[in-house]
PDB file of C-alpha atoms in Angstrom:
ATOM      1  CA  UNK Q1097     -96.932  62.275 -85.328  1.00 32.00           C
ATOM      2  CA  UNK Q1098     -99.024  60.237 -87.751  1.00 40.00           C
ATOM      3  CA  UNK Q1099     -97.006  58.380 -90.386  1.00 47.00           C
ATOM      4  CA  UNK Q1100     -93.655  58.815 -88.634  1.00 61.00           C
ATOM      5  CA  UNK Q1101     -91.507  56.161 -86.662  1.00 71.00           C
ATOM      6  CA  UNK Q1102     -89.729  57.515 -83.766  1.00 73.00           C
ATOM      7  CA  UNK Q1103     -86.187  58.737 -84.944  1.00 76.00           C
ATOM      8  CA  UNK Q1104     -86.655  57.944 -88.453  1.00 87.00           C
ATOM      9  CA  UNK Q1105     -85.374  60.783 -90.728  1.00 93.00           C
ATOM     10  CA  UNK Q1106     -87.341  63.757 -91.659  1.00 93.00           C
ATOM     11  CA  UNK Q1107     -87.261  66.295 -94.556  1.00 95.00           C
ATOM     12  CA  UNK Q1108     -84.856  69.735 -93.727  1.00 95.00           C
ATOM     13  CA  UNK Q1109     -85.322  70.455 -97.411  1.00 96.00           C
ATOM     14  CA  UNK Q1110     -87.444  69.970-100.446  1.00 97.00           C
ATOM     15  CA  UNK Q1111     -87.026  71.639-103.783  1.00 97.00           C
ATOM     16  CA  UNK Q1112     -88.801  71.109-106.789  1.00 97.00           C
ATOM     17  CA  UNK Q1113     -86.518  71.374-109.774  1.00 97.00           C
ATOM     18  CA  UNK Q1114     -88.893  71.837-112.902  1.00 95.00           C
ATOM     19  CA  UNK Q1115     -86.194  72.204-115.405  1.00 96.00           C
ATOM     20  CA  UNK Q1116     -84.704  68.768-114.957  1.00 97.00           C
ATOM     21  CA  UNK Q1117     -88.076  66.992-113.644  1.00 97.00           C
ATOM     22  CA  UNK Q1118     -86.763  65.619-109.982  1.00 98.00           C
ATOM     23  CA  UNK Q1119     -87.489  65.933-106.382  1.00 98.00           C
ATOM     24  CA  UNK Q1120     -85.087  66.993-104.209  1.00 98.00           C
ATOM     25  CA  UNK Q1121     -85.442  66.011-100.551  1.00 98.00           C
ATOM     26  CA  UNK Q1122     -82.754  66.456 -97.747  1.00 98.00           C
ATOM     27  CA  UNK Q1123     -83.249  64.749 -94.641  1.00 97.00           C
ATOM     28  CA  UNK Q1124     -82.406  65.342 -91.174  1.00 95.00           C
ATOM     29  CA  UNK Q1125     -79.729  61.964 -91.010  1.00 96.00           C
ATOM     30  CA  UNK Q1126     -77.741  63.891 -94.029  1.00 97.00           C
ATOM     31  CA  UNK Q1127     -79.261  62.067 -96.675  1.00 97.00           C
ATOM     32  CA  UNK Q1128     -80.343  63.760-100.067  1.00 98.00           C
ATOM     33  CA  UNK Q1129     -82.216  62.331-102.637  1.00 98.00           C
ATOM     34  CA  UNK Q1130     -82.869  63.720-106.093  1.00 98.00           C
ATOM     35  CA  UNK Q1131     -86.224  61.397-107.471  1.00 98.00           C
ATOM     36  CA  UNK Q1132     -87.305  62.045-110.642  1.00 98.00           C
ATOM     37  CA  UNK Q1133     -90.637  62.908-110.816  1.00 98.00           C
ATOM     38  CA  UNK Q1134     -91.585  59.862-113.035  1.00 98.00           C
ATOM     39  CA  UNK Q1135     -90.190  57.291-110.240  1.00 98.00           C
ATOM     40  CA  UNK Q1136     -92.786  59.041-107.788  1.00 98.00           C
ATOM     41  CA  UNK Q1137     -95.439  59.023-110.996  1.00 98.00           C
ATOM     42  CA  UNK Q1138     -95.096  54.766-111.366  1.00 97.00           C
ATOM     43  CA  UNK Q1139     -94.750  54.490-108.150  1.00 97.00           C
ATOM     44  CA  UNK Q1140     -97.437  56.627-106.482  1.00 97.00           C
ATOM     45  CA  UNK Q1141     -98.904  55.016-103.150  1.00 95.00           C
ATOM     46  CA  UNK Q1142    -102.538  55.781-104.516  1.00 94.00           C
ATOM     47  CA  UNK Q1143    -105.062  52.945-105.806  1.00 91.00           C
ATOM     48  CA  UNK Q1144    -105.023  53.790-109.017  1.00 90.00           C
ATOM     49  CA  UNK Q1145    -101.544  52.728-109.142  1.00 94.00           C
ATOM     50  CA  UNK Q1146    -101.235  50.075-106.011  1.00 92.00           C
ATOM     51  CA  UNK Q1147    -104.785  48.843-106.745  1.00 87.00           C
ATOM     52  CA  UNK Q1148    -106.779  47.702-103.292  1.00 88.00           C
ATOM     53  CA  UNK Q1149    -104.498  44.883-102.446  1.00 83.00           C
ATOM     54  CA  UNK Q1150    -101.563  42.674-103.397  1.00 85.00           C
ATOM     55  CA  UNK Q1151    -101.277  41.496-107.224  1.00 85.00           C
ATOM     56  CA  UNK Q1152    -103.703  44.323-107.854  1.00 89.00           C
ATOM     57  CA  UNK Q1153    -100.716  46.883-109.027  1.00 90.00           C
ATOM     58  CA  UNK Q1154    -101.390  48.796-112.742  1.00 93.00           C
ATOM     59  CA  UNK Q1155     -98.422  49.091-114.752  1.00 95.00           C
ATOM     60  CA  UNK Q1156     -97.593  52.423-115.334  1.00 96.00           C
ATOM     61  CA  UNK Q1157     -96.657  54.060-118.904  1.00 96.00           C
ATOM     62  CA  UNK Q1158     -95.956  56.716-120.401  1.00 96.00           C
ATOM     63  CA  UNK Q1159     -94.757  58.887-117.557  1.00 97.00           C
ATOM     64  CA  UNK Q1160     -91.412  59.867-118.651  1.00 96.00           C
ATOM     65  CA  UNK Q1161     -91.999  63.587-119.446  1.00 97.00           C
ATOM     66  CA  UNK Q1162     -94.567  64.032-116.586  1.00 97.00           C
ATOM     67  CA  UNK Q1163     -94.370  67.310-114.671  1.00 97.00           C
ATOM     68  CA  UNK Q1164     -94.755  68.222-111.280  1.00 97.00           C
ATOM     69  CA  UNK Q1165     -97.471  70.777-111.271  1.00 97.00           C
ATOM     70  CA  UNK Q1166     -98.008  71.643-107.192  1.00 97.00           C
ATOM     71  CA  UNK Q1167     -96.715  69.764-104.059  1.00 97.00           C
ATOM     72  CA  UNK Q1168     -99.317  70.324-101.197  1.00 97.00           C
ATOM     73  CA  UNK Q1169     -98.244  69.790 -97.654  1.00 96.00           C
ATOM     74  CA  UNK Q1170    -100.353  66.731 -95.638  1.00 96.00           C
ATOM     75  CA  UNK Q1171    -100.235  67.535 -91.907  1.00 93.00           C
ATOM     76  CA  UNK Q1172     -96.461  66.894 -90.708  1.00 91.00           C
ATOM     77  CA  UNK Q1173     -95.762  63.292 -92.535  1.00 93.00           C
ATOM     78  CA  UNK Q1174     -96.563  63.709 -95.932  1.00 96.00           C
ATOM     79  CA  UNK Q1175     -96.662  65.594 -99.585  1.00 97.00           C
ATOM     80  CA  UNK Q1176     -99.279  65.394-102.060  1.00 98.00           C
ATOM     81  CA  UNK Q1177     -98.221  65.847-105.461  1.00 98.00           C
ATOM     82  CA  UNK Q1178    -100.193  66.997-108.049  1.00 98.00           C
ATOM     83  CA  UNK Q1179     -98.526  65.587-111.740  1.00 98.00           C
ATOM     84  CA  UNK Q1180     -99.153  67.036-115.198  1.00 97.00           C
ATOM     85  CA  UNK Q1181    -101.279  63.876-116.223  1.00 96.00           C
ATOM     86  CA  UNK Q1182    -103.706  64.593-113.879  1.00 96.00           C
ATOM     87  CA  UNK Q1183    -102.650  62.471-110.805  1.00 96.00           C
ATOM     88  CA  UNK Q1184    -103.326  63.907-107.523  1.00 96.00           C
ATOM     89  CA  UNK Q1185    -104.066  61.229-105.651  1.00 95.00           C
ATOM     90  CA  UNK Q1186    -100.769  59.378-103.773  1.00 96.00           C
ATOM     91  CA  UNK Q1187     -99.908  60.912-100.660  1.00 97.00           C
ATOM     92  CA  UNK Q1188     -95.709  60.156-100.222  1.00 97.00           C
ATOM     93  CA  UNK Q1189     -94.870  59.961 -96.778  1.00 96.00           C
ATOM     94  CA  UNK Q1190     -91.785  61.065 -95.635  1.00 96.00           C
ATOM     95  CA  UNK Q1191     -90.319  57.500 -94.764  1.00 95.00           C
ATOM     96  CA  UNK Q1192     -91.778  56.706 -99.190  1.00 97.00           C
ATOM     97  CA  UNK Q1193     -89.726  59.740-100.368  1.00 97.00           C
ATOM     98  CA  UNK Q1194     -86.960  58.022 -98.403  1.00 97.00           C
ATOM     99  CA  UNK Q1195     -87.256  54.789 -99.577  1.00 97.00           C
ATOM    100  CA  UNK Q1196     -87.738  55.933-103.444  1.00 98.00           C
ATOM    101  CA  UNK Q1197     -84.476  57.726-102.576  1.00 97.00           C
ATOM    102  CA  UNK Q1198     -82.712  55.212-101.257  1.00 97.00           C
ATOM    103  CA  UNK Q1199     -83.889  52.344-103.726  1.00 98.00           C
ATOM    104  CA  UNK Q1200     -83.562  54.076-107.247  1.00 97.00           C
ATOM    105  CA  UNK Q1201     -81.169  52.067-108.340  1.00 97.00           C
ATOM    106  CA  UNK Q1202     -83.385  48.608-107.387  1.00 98.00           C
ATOM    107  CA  UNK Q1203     -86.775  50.725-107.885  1.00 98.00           C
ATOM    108  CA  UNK Q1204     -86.363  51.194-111.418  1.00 98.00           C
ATOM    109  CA  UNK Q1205     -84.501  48.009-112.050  1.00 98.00           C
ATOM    110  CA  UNK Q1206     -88.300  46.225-111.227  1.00 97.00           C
ATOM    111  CA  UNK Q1207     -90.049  48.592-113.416  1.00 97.00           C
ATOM    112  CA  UNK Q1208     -87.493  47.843-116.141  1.00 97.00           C
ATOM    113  CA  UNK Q1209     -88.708  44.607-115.258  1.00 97.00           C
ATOM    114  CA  UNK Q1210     -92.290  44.691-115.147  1.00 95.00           C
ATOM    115  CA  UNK Q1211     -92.165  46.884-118.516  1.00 97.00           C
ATOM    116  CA  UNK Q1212     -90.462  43.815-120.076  1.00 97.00           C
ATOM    117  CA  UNK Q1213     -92.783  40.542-119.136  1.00 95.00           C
ATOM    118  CA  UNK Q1214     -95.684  43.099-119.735  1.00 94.00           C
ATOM    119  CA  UNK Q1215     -94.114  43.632-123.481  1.00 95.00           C
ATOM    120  CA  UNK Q1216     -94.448  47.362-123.140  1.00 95.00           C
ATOM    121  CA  UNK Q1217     -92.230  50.281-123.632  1.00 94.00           C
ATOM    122  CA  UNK Q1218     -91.689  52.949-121.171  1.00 95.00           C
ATOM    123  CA  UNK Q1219     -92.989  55.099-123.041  1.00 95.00           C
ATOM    124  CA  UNK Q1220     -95.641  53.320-124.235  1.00 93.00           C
ATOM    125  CA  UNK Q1221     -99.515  55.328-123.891  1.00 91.00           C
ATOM    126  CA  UNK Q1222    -101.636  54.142-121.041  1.00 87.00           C
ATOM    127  CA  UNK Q1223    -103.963  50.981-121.818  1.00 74.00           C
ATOM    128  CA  UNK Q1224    -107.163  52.068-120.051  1.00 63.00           C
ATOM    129  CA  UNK Q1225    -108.537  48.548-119.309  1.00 55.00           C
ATOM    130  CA  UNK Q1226    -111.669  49.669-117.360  1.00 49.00           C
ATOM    131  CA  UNK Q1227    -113.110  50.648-120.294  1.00 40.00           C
ATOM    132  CA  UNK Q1228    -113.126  53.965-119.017  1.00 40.00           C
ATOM    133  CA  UNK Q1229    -115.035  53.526-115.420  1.00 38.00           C
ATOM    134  CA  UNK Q1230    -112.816  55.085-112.872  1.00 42.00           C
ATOM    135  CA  UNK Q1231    -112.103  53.302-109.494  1.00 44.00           C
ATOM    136  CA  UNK Q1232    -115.644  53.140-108.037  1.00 41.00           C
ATOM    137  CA  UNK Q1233    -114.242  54.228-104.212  1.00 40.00           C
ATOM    138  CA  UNK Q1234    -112.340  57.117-105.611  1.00 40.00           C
TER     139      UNK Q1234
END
């Protein structure tokens, strides 16, 4: 299958827990992960958050309340969630949703980070710094 390693672990379960904003994923080696939807937000795999390479990255801000508003199935590797800001682009893998289980703890440690030598808050609005022009290939 696309997107999968040989005998890496796979999702058994996934529940979408509205109430208290998190991701629950159980996967086939025992693992379960409970990501907040706002890790998966700033850390979407889409441009608009990676950019189109390295050092390319856009801070993200302002997440903290987002919702989770669908999660659409992608073939047999992948979710595509749809967020209450409007994001709908990231497609998380099932070897991502691992890893953003797995790392929390060192995941939001860099945003905490990031936040920081930017000089922003958390929960600071968006800066749109393309002066409104979406990402021409998108």
């Amino acid at each position: 299958m696309a997107g999968l390693q040989a005998g890496a672990p796979t999702p058994q379960s996934i529940t979408v827990h509205g109430q208290s904003r998190v991701l629950e994923v159980g996967f086939s080696d025992g693992a379960t992960f409970r990501i907040p939807f706002e890790l998966m937000r700033i850390y979407s795999p889409s441009a608009e958050v990676q950019g189109h390479g390295p050092g390319q990255e856009i801070l993200q801000t302002g997440k903290r309340d987002v919702e989770l508003v669908d999660l659409k199935p992608v073939g047999n590797y992948a979710v595509q969630p749809v967020f209450s800001d409007g994001h709908d682009t990231g497609i998380f893998s099932w070897g991502l949703l691992y890893e953003l289980g797995a790392k929390q703890s060192e995941l939001w440690a860099e945003y905490e980070r990031r936040l920081a030598a930017a000089g922003v808050d958390r929960d600071a609005p968006m800066i749109d710094k393309g002066g409104g022009a979406a990402c021409g290939s998108h």
